[in-house]
Short mmCIF file of C-alpha atoms and ligand atoms in Angstrom, two decimals:
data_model
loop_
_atom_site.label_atom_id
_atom_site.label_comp_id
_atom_site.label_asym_id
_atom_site.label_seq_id
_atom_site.Cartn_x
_atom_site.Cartn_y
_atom_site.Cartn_z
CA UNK A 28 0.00 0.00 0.00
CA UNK A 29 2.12 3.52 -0.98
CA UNK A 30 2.12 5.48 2.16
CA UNK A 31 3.10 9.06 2.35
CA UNK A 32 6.30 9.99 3.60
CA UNK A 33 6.30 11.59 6.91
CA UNK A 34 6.72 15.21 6.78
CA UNK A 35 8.76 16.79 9.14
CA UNK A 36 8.76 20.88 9.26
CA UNK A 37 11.54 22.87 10.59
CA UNK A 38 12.66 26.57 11.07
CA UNK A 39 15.65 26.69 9.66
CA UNK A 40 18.00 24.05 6.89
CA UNK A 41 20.33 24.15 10.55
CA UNK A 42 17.59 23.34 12.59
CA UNK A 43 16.73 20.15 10.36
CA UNK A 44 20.20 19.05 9.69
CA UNK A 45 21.26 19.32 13.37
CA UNK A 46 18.17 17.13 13.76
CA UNK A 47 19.27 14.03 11.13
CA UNK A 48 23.08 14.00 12.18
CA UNK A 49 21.62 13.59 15.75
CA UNK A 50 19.72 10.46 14.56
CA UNK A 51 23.10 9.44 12.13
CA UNK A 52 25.09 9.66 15.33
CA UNK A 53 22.69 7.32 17.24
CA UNK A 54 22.65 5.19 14.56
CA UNK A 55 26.68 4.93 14.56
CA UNK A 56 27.44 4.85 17.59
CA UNK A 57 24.78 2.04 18.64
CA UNK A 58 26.08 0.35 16.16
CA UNK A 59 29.65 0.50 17.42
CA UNK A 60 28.88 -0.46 20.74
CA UNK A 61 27.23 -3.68 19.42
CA UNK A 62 30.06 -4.17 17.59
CA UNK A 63 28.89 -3.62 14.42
CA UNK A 64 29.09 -1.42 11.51
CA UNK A 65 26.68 1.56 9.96
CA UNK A 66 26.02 2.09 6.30
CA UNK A 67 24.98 5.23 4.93
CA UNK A 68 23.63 6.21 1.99
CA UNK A 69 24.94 9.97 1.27
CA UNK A 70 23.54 12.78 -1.66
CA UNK A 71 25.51 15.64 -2.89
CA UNK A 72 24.17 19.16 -3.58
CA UNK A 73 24.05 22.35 -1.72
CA UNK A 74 21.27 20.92 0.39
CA UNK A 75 23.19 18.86 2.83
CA UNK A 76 26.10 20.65 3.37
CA UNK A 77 25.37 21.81 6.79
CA UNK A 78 24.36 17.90 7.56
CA UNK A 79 28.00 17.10 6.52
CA UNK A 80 29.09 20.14 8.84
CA UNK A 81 27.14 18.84 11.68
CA UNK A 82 28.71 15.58 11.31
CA UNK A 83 32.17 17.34 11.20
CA UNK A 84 31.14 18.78 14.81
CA UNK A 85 30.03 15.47 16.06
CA UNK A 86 33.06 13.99 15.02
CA UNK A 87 35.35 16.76 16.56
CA UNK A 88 33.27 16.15 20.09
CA UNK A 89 34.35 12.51 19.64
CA UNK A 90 32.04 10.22 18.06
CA UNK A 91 33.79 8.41 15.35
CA UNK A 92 33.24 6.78 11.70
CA UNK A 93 35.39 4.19 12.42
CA UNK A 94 32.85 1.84 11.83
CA UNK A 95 30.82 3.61 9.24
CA UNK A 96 30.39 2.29 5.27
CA UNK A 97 29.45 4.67 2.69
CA UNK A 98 27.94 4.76 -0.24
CA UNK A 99 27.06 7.90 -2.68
CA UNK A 100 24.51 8.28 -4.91
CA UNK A 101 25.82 9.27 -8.24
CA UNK A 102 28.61 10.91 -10.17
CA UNK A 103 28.99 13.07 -12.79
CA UNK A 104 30.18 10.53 -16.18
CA UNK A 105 33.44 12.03 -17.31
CA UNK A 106 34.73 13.60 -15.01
CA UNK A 107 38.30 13.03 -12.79
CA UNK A 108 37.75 12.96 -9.01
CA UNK A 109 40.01 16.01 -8.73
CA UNK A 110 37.80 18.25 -11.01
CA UNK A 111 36.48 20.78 -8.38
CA UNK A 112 32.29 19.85 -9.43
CA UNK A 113 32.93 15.84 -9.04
CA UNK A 114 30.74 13.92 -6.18
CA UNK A 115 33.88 12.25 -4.95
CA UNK A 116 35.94 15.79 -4.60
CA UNK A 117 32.62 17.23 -3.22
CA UNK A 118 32.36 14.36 -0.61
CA UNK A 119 36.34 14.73 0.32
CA UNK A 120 35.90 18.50 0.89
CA UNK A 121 32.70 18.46 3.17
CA UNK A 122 32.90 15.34 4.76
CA UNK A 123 35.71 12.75 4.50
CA UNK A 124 38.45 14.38 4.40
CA UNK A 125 37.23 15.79 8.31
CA UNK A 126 36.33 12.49 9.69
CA UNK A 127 37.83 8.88 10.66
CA UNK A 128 36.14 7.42 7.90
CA UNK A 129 38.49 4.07 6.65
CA UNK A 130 39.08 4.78 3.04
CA UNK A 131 37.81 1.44 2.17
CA UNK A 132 34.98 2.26 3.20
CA UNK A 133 33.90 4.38 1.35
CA UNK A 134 32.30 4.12 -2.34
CA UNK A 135 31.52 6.66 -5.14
CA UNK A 136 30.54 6.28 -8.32
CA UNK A 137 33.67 6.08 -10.51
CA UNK A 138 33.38 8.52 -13.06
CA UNK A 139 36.17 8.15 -15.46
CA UNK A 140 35.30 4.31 -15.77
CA UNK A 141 35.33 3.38 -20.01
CA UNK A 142 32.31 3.04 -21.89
CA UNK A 143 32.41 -0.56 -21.82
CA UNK A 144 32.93 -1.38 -18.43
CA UNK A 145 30.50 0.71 -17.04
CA UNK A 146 27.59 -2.03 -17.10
CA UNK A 147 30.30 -4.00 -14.47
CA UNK A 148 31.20 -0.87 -12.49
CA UNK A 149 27.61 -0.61 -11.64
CA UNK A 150 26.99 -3.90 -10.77
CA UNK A 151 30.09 -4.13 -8.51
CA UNK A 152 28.41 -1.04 -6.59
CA UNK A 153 25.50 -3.06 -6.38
CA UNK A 154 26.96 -5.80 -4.78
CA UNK A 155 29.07 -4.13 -2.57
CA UNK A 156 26.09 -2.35 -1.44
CA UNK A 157 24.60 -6.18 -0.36
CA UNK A 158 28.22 -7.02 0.94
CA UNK A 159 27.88 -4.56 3.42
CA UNK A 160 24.50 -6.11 4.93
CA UNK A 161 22.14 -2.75 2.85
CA UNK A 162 21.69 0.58 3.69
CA UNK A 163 21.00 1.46 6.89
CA UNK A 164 19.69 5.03 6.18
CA UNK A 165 19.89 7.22 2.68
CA UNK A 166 20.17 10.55 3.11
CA UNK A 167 18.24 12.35 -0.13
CA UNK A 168 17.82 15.79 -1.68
CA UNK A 169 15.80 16.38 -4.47
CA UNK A 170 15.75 18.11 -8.11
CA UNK A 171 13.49 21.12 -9.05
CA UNK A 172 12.24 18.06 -11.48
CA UNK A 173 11.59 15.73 -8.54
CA UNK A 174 14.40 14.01 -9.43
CA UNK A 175 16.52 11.55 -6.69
CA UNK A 176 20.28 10.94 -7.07
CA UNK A 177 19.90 11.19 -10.74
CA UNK A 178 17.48 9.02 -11.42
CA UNK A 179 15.65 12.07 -14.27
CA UNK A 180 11.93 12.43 -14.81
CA UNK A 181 10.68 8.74 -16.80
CA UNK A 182 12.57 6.76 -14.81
CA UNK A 183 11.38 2.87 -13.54
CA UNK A 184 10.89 2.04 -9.94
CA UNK A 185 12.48 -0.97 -10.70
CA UNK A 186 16.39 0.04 -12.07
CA UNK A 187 19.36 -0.62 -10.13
CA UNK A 188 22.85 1.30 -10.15
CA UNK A 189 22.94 2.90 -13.64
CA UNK A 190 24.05 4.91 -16.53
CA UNK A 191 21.45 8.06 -17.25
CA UNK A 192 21.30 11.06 -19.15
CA UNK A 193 20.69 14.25 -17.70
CA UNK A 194 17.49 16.16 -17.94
CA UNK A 195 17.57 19.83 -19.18
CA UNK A 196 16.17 21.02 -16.18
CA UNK A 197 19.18 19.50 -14.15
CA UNK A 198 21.64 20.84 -16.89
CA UNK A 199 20.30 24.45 -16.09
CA UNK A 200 20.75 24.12 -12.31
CA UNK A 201 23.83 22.83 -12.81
CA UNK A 202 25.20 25.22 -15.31
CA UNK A 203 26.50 27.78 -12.58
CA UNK A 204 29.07 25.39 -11.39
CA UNK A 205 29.97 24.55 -14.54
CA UNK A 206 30.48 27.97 -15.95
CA UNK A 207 27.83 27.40 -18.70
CA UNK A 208 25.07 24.31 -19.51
CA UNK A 209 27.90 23.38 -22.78
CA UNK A 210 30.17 22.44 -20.06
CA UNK A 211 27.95 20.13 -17.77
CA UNK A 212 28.51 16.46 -18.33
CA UNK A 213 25.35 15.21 -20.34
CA UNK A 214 25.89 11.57 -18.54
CA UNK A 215 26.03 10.08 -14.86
CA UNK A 216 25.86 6.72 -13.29
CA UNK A 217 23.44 6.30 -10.15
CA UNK A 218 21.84 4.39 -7.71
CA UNK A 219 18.72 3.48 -9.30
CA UNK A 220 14.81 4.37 -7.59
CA UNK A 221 15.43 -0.11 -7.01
CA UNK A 222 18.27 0.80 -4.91
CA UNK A 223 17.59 3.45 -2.91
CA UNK A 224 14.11 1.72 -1.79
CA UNK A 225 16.26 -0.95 -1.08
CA UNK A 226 18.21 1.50 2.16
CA UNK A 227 16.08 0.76 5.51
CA UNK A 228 15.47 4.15 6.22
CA UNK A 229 15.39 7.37 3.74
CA UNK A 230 15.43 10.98 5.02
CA UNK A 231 14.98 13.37 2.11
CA UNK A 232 16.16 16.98 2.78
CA UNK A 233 14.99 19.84 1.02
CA UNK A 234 15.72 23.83 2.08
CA UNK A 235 14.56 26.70 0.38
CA UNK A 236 11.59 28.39 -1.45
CA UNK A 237 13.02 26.94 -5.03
CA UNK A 238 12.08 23.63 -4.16
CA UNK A 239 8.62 23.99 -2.43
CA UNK A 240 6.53 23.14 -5.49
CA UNK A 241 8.28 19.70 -5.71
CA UNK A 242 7.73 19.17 -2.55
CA UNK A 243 4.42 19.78 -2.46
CA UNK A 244 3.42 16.95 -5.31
CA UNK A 245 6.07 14.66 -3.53
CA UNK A 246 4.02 14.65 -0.81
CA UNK A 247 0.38 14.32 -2.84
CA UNK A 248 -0.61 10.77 -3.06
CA UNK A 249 -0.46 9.35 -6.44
CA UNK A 250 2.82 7.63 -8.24
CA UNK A 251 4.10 8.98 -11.66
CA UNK A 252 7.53 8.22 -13.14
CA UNK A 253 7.49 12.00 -14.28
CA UNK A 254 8.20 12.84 -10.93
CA UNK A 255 10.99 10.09 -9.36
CA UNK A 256 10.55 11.04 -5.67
CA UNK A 257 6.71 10.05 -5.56
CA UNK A 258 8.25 6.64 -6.04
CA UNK A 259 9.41 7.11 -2.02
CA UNK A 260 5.04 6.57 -1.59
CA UNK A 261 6.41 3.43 -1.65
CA UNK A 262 8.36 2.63 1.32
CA UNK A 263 7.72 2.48 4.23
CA UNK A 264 9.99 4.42 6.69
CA UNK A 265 10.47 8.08 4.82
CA UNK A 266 11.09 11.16 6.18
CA UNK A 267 10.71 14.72 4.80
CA UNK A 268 12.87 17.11 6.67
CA UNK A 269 11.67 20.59 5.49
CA UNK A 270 13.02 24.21 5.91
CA UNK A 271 9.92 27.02 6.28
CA UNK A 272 10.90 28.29 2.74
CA UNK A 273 10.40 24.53 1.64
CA UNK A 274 7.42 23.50 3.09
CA UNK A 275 5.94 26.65 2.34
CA UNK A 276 3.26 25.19 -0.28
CA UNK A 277 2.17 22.60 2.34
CA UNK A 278 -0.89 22.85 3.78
CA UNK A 279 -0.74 20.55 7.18
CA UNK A 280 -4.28 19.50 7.08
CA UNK A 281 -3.67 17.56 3.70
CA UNK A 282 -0.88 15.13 5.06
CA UNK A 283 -1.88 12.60 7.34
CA UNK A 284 -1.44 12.70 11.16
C1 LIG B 263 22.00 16.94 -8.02
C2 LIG B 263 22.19 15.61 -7.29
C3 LIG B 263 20.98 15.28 -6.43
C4 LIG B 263 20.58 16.48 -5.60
C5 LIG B 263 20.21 17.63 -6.51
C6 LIG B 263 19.73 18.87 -5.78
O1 LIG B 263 21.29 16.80 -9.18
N1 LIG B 263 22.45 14.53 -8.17
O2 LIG B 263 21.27 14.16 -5.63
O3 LIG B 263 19.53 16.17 -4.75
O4 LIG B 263 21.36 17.96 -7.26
O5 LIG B 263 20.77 19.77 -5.54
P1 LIG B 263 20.71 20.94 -4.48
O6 LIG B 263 20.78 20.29 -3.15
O7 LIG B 263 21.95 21.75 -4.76
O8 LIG B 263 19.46 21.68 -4.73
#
């Protein structure tokens, strides 16, 4: 039966993020006094950058990723992990490079992998993904498009870790970083809608008045491929975490208690 995620309003993109890296930090360090390991599920874009800087905090006040397995959504095709607008330098700079992350640990989509490997890169994600016992809890944001990771407007419920074009409205929002839409890479590999309803737990962020339209018909029942993050109606265990600017299209009365 799809279910709506839950919906989760806050003042501020601090006030939410402060919120999830509380619950990550349960999550790890429950885990590591068990004796066992946490796997995360991490998303790029400006949206959960003060998440990541949270985390940084945590970790200076002493809770550590010594235990913690990661693996990010997507990556740019095309582009070296040193170019300043690829996942994995993103990643390094706001999070791993700050933290005692193992290196082994963690796992990005390779980007400069050759045409014809690529169907084999993607399955190797997948499997390390069920080598490391799932996802414990994907963190999400999500496109103007209602895109997740990259999985563009059309896309199945169904598809695993894949190869996808980018839609034009994700070209324009990325065409800033780029210097220009000519210079954003028209190809990325991602976890697929399959695999990311796959993770245990998904908390989608979104901040700011830009994305409260999506938000609104993410959280209006009814399931369309032409917008990917209805496809998080679903599972089970969701979480919106809002900003006010966000949410601002929301009326309460039409979620469910
Ligand atoms: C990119 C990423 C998505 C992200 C989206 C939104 O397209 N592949 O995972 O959710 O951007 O970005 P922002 O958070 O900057 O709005």
């Amino acid at each position: 039966m799809p279910k709506l995620p839950s919906y989760h309003l806050f003042p501020t993109a601090e006030t939410a993020s402060k919120t999830l890296a509380a619950e990550i930090g349960e999550l790890v360090s429950s885990r590591a006094a068990a004796g066992q390991s946490a796997v995360l599920g991490l998303a790029t874009g400006s949206t959960p950058i003060p998440l990541y800087e949270e985390l940084v905090c945590l970790h200076r006040n002493g809770l550590s990723f010594a235990n913690v397995t990661t693996f990010n959504l997507d990556e740019y095709l095309g582009l070296e992990r040193k170019h300043e607008e690829s996942y994995w330098h993103f990643m390094h700079t706001h999070l791993f490079d700050h933290i005692n992350i193992p290196p082994g640990n963690i796992h990005i989509p390779d980007g400069t992998v050759a045409d014809e490997n690529l169907q084999g890169h993607c399955l190797d994600f997948e499997n390390a993904i069920v080598r490391a016992g799932g996802i414990d809890l994907q963190v999400l944001g999500i496109g103007r498009n209602g895109h997740i990771g990259f999985n563009e407007p059309g896309a199945s419920p169904e598809v695993r870790t894949h190869v996808t074009s980018l839609n034009e409205v994700t070209i324009a929002d990325a065409a800033e970083s780029f210097d220009g839409p000519q210079n954003v890479p028209a190809r990325a590999i991602t976890m697929g809608v399959g695999t990311i309803l796959d993770a245990r737990r998904v908390v989608l962020l979104a901040f700011g008045g830009s994305k409260a339209g999506i938000i609104k018909r993410a959280l209006t029942p009814g399931i369309t491929s032409e917008v990917p993050a209805t496809y998080l109606q679903l599972h089970d265990n969701v979480s919106f975490f809002v900003d006010a600017d966000a949410g601002a299209a929301i009326e309460p009365s039409s979620l469910p208690e």
